[in-house]
XYZ file of C-alpha atoms in Angstrom:
483
model
C 0.000 0.000 0.000
C 1.086 3.569 -0.671
C 2.376 4.937 2.634
C 1.946 8.522 1.420
C -1.759 8.127 0.808
C -4.383 10.555 1.990
C -5.134 10.974 5.680
C -8.197 13.016 6.627
C -7.132 13.492 10.250
C -6.188 16.910 11.602
C -3.194 17.949 13.675
C -3.452 17.828 17.445
C -3.366 21.625 17.681
C -6.264 21.994 15.264
C -8.272 19.575 17.375
C -7.624 21.164 20.756
C -8.201 24.703 19.479
C -11.684 24.008 18.049
C -14.169 26.617 19.293
C -17.467 25.815 17.557
C -20.567 25.305 19.683
C -21.684 21.704 20.222
C -24.599 19.933 21.856
C -22.739 16.859 23.083
C -19.119 16.470 24.204
C -17.829 12.936 24.703
C -14.663 12.472 26.756
C -12.316 9.504 26.739
C -10.965 9.336 30.300
C -7.207 8.625 30.211
C -5.608 5.443 31.491
C -2.042 6.615 30.930
C -1.514 9.242 33.586
C 1.631 8.578 35.538
C 1.293 6.937 38.936
C 3.896 6.653 41.703
C 6.346 3.784 41.407
C 5.397 0.894 43.650
C 8.951 -0.229 44.292
C 8.509 -3.741 42.882
C 11.638 -5.259 41.411
C 11.413 -5.429 37.609
C 14.526 -7.253 36.418
C 12.430 -9.548 34.162
C 11.209 -6.501 32.208
C 14.801 -5.416 31.580
C 15.702 -8.999 30.703
C 12.781 -9.216 28.316
C 13.671 -6.040 26.443
C 17.333 -6.990 26.140
C 16.790 -10.582 25.107
C 14.176 -10.356 22.373
C 12.427 -7.867 20.175
C 9.522 -10.276 19.860
C 8.760 -11.221 23.426
C 6.372 -8.535 24.608
C 4.411 -6.795 21.828
C 2.054 -7.968 19.154
C 2.830 -7.053 15.569
C 1.302 -3.604 15.186
C 0.324 -3.444 18.858
C 0.790 -0.325 20.965
C 1.206 0.766 24.569
C -1.880 2.939 24.166
C -5.212 2.040 22.645
C -7.742 4.497 21.202
C -11.283 4.031 22.445
C -12.712 2.305 19.373
C -16.105 1.902 21.031
C -16.371 5.616 21.730
C -15.272 6.422 18.183
C -18.063 4.183 16.883
C -20.588 5.918 19.158
C -19.527 9.303 17.733
C -20.007 8.034 14.170
C -23.441 6.651 15.002
C -24.572 9.895 16.647
C -23.293 11.941 13.714
C -25.203 9.672 11.330
C -28.304 10.710 13.308
C -27.406 14.435 12.924
C -26.339 14.873 16.536
C -23.898 17.797 16.950
C -21.233 15.866 18.854
C -17.470 16.010 19.286
C -14.838 13.963 21.093
C -12.107 15.042 23.489
C -9.763 12.054 23.685
C -7.762 12.641 26.855
C -5.953 9.318 26.648
C -4.568 10.038 23.192
C -3.540 13.559 24.179
C -1.822 12.310 27.343
C 0.088 9.782 25.263
C 1.229 12.426 22.787
C 2.233 14.775 25.584
C 4.311 12.069 27.269
C 5.852 10.410 24.204
C 5.830 12.916 21.334
C 6.931 16.074 23.165
C 3.642 17.809 22.372
C 2.988 20.276 25.188
C -0.656 20.188 26.280
C -2.159 20.660 29.702
C -4.711 17.992 28.884
C -7.127 18.421 31.783
C -7.067 22.223 31.872
C -7.557 22.314 28.090
C -10.669 20.162 28.514
C -12.205 22.639 30.924
C -11.337 25.566 28.650
C -13.071 23.809 25.750
C -16.157 23.090 27.849
C -16.437 26.785 28.753
C -16.062 27.857 25.125
C -18.136 25.178 23.400
C -20.903 24.940 26.037
C -22.275 21.429 25.442
C -25.621 20.647 27.015
C -24.661 16.995 27.468
C -21.256 15.669 28.571
C -20.494 11.943 28.351
C -17.466 10.248 29.882
C -16.194 6.806 28.947
C -13.879 5.023 31.368
C -12.721 1.632 32.552
C -12.824 0.336 36.108
C -9.227 1.433 36.958
C -9.879 4.983 35.698
C -13.209 5.510 37.478
C -11.648 7.804 40.145
C -10.364 10.082 37.375
C -13.813 10.102 35.719
C -15.417 11.049 39.030
C -13.048 13.968 39.500
C -13.694 15.206 35.976
C -17.472 14.946 36.483
C -17.242 17.187 39.537
C -15.278 19.812 37.582
C -17.749 19.614 34.692
C -20.605 20.308 37.111
C -18.851 23.450 38.353
C -18.259 24.712 34.811
C -21.620 23.649 33.306
C -24.063 23.428 36.250
C -27.105 22.836 34.007
C -25.537 20.087 31.882
C -26.455 16.401 31.988
C -23.406 14.271 32.806
C -23.392 10.664 31.615
C -20.985 7.803 32.323
C -20.436 4.775 30.119
C -17.872 2.035 29.708
C -16.860 -1.082 31.609
C -16.652 0.822 34.906
C -20.418 1.242 34.910
C -20.872 -2.378 36.018
C -20.256 -1.441 39.667
C -23.049 1.114 39.541
C -23.287 2.071 43.211
C -19.607 2.957 43.323
C -19.943 5.054 40.169
C -22.441 7.398 41.841
C -20.388 7.874 45.013
C -18.543 11.213 45.237
C -19.376 12.060 41.634
C -21.792 14.216 39.662
C -23.074 11.660 37.176
C -26.766 12.018 36.341
C -27.056 8.827 34.301
C -24.979 5.687 33.820
C -25.280 3.626 30.635
C -24.756 -0.059 31.369
C -25.278 -1.620 27.935
C -24.310 -0.845 24.342
C -23.609 2.859 24.134
C -24.773 3.863 20.666
C -28.480 3.132 20.905
C -29.121 4.098 24.526
C -27.126 7.324 24.300
C -28.984 8.440 21.178
C -32.356 7.907 22.855
C -31.098 9.597 26.000
C -29.943 12.653 24.033
C -33.338 12.925 22.352
C -35.157 12.818 25.697
C -32.867 15.442 27.211
C -33.241 17.744 24.207
C -37.038 17.395 24.440
C -36.894 18.120 28.195
C -38.791 14.884 28.791
C -38.152 12.117 31.303
C -35.702 9.353 30.435
C -36.199 7.182 33.520
C -38.048 4.499 31.538
C -35.135 3.822 29.163
C -33.538 0.370 29.275
C -29.847 -0.079 30.125
C -29.481 2.994 32.326
C -29.038 3.698 36.034
C -29.918 6.883 37.896
C -30.672 8.118 41.397
C -34.263 8.635 42.499
C -35.302 9.585 46.036
C -31.736 8.987 47.204
C -31.583 5.420 45.853
C -29.870 3.953 42.807
C -32.317 2.627 40.200
C -31.031 0.046 37.705
C -33.279 -0.453 34.679
C -33.213 -3.720 32.777
C -30.408 -4.036 30.213
C -31.545 -4.340 26.587
C -30.519 -7.425 24.602
C -27.337 -6.934 22.591
C -27.971 -5.489 19.109
C -24.454 -5.490 17.659
C -22.404 -2.772 16.016
C -24.370 -0.312 13.866
C -23.345 -0.002 10.230
C -20.852 2.824 10.744
C -17.056 3.060 10.832
C -15.250 4.458 13.892
C -14.554 8.200 13.635
C -10.797 7.827 13.295
C -10.683 11.283 11.697
C -11.099 12.697 15.219
C -7.729 11.248 16.262
C -4.717 13.529 15.677
C -2.361 12.884 12.776
C 0.553 12.717 15.195
C -0.841 9.445 16.569
C 0.260 6.251 14.840
C -3.007 4.681 13.757
C -3.706 0.950 13.974
C -7.403 0.581 13.050
C -9.494 -2.212 14.537
C -12.162 -3.780 12.358
C -14.781 -5.624 14.398
C -16.613 -8.491 12.729
C -18.751 -9.222 15.790
C -19.799 -7.857 19.146
C -19.896 -9.891 22.325
C -18.682 -13.410 23.082
C -20.445 -16.717 23.667
C -17.647 -18.396 25.627
C -18.622 -17.451 29.208
C -15.004 -17.573 30.429
C -15.089 -17.077 34.171
C -12.106 -14.687 34.068
C -13.426 -12.430 31.280
C -15.144 -9.106 31.959
C -16.195 -8.233 28.351
C -18.002 -11.543 27.922
C -20.067 -10.881 31.060
C -20.685 -7.285 29.971
C -22.426 -8.471 26.782
C -24.395 -11.181 28.527
C -22.334 -14.033 27.000
C -23.975 -13.355 23.638
C -22.493 -12.529 20.264
C -23.796 -10.930 17.067
C -21.727 -11.356 13.885
C -21.776 -8.456 11.423
C -22.671 -8.939 7.772
C -19.559 -9.530 5.667
C -20.399 -6.660 3.304
C -20.488 -4.205 6.223
C -17.047 -5.338 7.354
C -15.623 -5.145 3.838
C -17.021 -1.652 3.297
C -15.345 -0.514 6.514
C -12.011 -2.004 5.452
C -12.234 -0.188 2.115
C -13.230 3.089 3.772
C -10.371 3.194 6.266
C -7.828 2.386 3.562
C -9.172 5.178 1.384
C -9.060 7.801 4.138
C -6.184 7.036 6.498
C -2.453 6.464 6.401
C -1.335 3.420 8.417
C 0.892 0.377 8.091
C -1.177 -2.382 9.670
C -4.750 -3.050 10.748
C -6.317 -5.808 12.745
C -9.527 -7.719 13.078
C -10.214 -6.433 16.571
C -12.560 -9.097 17.946
C -11.288 -10.791 21.078
C -12.406 -13.929 19.239
C -12.485 -13.821 15.429
C -15.131 -16.466 14.731
C -13.802 -18.397 11.749
C -16.183 -21.188 10.947
C -18.979 -19.244 9.310
C -19.969 -17.820 5.946
C -19.137 -14.227 6.905
C -15.538 -15.165 7.747
C -15.066 -16.929 4.425
C -16.536 -14.009 2.487
C -14.205 -11.523 4.210
C -11.121 -13.684 3.683
C -11.880 -14.305 0.017
C -12.274 -10.568 -0.548
C -8.979 -9.794 1.200
C -7.213 -12.504 -0.797
C -7.923 -10.773 -4.134
C -7.287 -7.194 -2.933
C -4.154 -5.593 -1.544
C -4.965 -4.087 1.842
C -1.556 -4.704 3.389
C -0.687 -6.404 6.671
C -3.274 -7.424 9.233
C -3.593 -9.721 12.216
C -6.352 -11.087 14.407
C -7.175 -12.658 17.764
C -9.004 -15.969 17.946
C -9.056 -19.323 19.733
C -7.258 -22.581 19.075
C -10.669 -24.266 18.755
C -11.570 -21.900 15.882
C -8.531 -22.940 13.833
C -8.277 -25.877 11.473
C -6.672 -26.585 8.096
C -9.458 -24.825 6.197
C -9.591 -21.667 8.316
C -5.785 -21.402 8.347
C -5.691 -21.752 4.557
C -8.227 -18.928 4.231
C -6.196 -16.738 6.604
C -2.996 -17.398 4.672
C -4.585 -16.548 1.320
C -6.106 -13.393 2.848
C -2.563 -12.224 3.788
C -3.019 -12.502 7.549
C 0.469 -12.160 9.072
C -0.173 -13.048 12.723
C -2.743 -14.789 14.898
C -3.064 -14.241 18.646
C -4.573 -17.108 20.643
C -5.360 -17.665 24.304
C -3.481 -20.737 25.493
C -4.116 -19.569 29.090
C -3.179 -22.912 30.651
C -2.547 -26.468 29.464
C -3.111 -28.462 32.640
C -5.684 -27.157 35.145
C -9.221 -28.445 34.754
C -11.013 -25.243 33.731
C -13.805 -26.242 31.351
C -14.012 -22.719 29.881
C -10.321 -22.807 28.942
C -10.710 -26.296 27.513
C -13.530 -25.026 25.292
C -11.075 -22.568 23.745
C -7.988 -24.774 23.901
C -8.912 -28.481 24.001
C -5.453 -29.839 24.855
C -1.733 -29.256 24.608
C -1.426 -31.766 21.769
C -4.258 -30.108 19.840
C -2.727 -26.674 20.368
C 0.662 -27.843 19.129
C -0.820 -29.332 15.968
C -2.666 -26.089 15.209
C 0.491 -24.048 15.812
C 2.417 -26.250 13.390
C -0.232 -25.629 10.729
C 0.015 -21.863 11.346
C 3.802 -21.920 11.072
C 3.581 -23.958 7.877
C 1.307 -21.227 6.507
C 3.928 -18.629 7.571
C 1.562 -17.010 10.052
C 3.175 -15.805 13.276
C 1.709 -16.857 16.612
C 1.114 -14.711 19.687
C 0.313 -16.693 22.816
C -1.682 -15.409 25.792
C -0.974 -17.128 29.123
C -2.859 -16.417 32.335
C -1.796 -16.861 35.961
C -3.815 -16.768 39.161
C -7.022 -18.584 38.200
C -8.948 -20.221 41.016
C -7.732 -23.838 40.661
C -4.119 -23.050 39.888
C -1.431 -23.975 42.435
C 2.332 -23.548 42.613
C 3.079 -26.869 40.899
C 0.647 -26.301 38.012
C 2.080 -22.778 37.550
C 5.580 -24.173 37.178
C 4.228 -26.724 34.717
C 2.669 -23.879 32.739
C 6.016 -22.083 32.560
C 7.606 -25.286 31.249
C 4.891 -25.457 28.576
C 5.530 -21.863 27.541
C 9.254 -22.493 27.172
C 8.553 -25.688 25.252
C 6.369 -23.833 22.743
C 9.141 -21.281 22.201
C 11.879 -23.920 21.812
C 9.790 -25.850 19.285
C 9.128 -22.637 17.324
C 5.385 -22.798 18.052
C 5.121 -19.287 19.507
C 6.687 -16.086 18.155
C 5.539 -13.618 20.811
C 4.158 -14.043 24.299
C 1.702 -12.065 26.425
C 1.779 -12.991 30.116
C -0.658 -11.609 32.677
C -2.635 -12.517 35.767
C -6.365 -12.478 36.420
C -7.886 -9.178 37.569
C -11.094 -9.734 39.590
C -13.287 -6.944 38.260
C -16.592 -6.528 40.108
C -18.650 -8.451 37.560
C -16.416 -11.547 37.354
C -15.581 -12.264 40.992
C -16.465 -15.768 42.191
C -16.315 -17.253 45.661
C -12.971 -18.876 44.803
C -11.188 -15.503 44.839
C -10.376 -13.719 48.103
C -10.216 -9.971 47.516
C -7.434 -8.099 49.314
C -8.148 -4.669 47.818
C -10.625 -2.990 45.481
C -8.195 -0.260 44.434
C -8.341 -0.920 40.689
C -6.709 2.443 40.006
C -3.395 0.713 40.787
C -3.605 -0.685 37.251
C -3.566 2.745 35.588
C -0.567 3.460 33.359
C 0.423 -0.148 32.805
C 2.155 -1.480 29.756
C 0.534 -4.184 27.676
C 2.967 -7.046 28.275
C 2.351 -7.723 31.985
C 1.275 -6.050 35.210
C 3.928 -4.539 37.429
C 1.603 -4.653 40.431
C 0.668 -7.180 43.064
C -2.713 -8.772 42.287
C -5.680 -7.460 44.245
C -6.564 -10.954 45.486
C -5.328 -14.350 46.563
C -6.789 -17.813 45.978
C -7.107 -20.973 48.013
C -3.760 -22.138 46.662
C -1.699 -19.013 45.893
C -0.995 -15.755 47.697
C -0.938 -12.483 45.763
C 2.861 -12.368 46.033
C 3.171 -15.906 44.675
C 0.947 -15.050 41.706
C 3.038 -11.965 41.002
C 6.382 -13.754 41.324
C 5.241 -16.667 39.155
C 4.198 -14.183 36.478
C 7.603 -12.498 36.658
C 9.364 -15.867 36.555
C 7.407 -16.799 33.437
C 8.406 -13.558 31.704
C 12.061 -14.094 32.568
C 12.067 -17.742 31.468
C 10.381 -16.939 28.161
C 12.760 -14.059 27.534
C 15.675 -16.418 28.128
C 14.259 -18.911 25.623
C 13.878 -16.175 23.006
C 17.434 -15.021 23.723
C 18.855 -18.520 23.241
C 17.014 -18.821 19.902
C 18.516 -15.532 18.759
C 22.103 -16.572 19.409
C 21.781 -20.094 17.971
C-alpha cells in the first residue's frame, strides 16, 4: 500500500483549538496518567527487552489504545445528525508524554467546555480509571451546572460505586450507541428518560437500575478515526462481531455483553475495510474481535475478498478451537500475518479454557499448521485462576518455554487475572478494590501485586510466578537468537 496516501485526520493543535458550539461532548478518560512507582523489582522486564524484540508486543500493537467503542458511538450519533465532538484525553496524554507535544490535557478540557458549552457531557472510562472520571465529572458540574453528565464504559458495572462522590446524572450499562442516542433525544425534548432500558440513575436517594436491553451489535458505521490527531500512529481495529459466547469465568467483556455474540454482515465489514484504507495512512490493521469467529460464511466471504485485494498487513485474535486446516488456509490466502490465541493454561481443569484450547497436543498441531502457513503466533498465558497452584504454575512455565523452543510461539503475552466486580467468584479472596493501581500499565504484563489471593496461591506468589514466566520466556527467546 502507498504509505503517502491521503489521511483526513487533523493535527493535534487543530483539534484542541476548536471553538465551535456543540450539543454533546464525549470524553475519553485517560488510562495513561503517571502513577507513583510501587517499588517492585522489575529485572524480568529489563531482561525481556534486552533478550528479544519479539517477546512482549504484538505485531502492530501499541502501549496505548484508542477508544474504538467511543469512536463508533460518535459516528453513530453523527449519522443521526447529533452535533457531537470527542475530546480524547488518553490520546492527548500519550502524545504529551511520548511525542513532546505540550498540552495541559485536563485544563484544556475545561477551557473547551467553557467555550463550546455542550448541554450533554459523556465520559467513557474503565474500572481502573473511574476515580479520574469522578473527578472530571465534579469539575464539569462546576463549569456547566445545568448540563447532563453521563458515564459509560466497563466501569459502569459497579453502579453504586460510580455514583459515590461524583456528579453523574445517568450511567449507561449496555451498548452505548443506541441508549445514548435515545437519551440525548429525551434530554433535548426536556422529557423524562427514567423508563429507558440499560441505564441507572438516582431517584429519592436510591440507585435505580433499569433492565439491560438485549445486545444489538455494532451499527453499520465506521469508527470516527478522523477525530484522532495525525501525530498518533493509527492501527485501526475492524470488528466483525460484538460480544462473546464463551462465558469464560475470568473475562469481563463476555459478562458485559451477557455471553452473547452478534456477527456483522460480511459486506459491512468489507465496506469498513475499504473506507479506512481510502481515508487514512497506516501500516497495519487488525480484526479487533477478542475472538475472530472463523467457521462461518461471513468469515469466508471476508477472507476471500482480502485474498484478491491488496490491503496490506493485518492480524487477528481468535481461539485454538476456531482454527483448522481450512480456516488457516483462508487466513494465509487473505494475507493474515499473525494470529493471537489464548493458550491460558494447558493443565488445570477449567472447562471454559478447555472449550477454547482443548489440549496441549491439539494446540501444538494447530500451531504447526500456522507456522507452515507462515503465520506468526502470539500466545496469551494467564496466571492466578482459582484452581491453579504452585506446581501447576511451574508446569505452565515449562509449557511456555517448550512452545518457544519448538518454534510454536513467536511472541508471548503474560498476565494474571484481575477480579473486576462483575467476574468475581467465591474462589477468589479480595485483598483490595483499588483498581486504580492498574492505571498506566504497559501491555505485556502487570507490574503490580494482584488485588486478590486464591485458596492455593498468595498475591505475592501469583506476582512472582508471572515475573518468573516472563524471565524464562525471555531467556528462551534469547537462546534462539544466538543459535
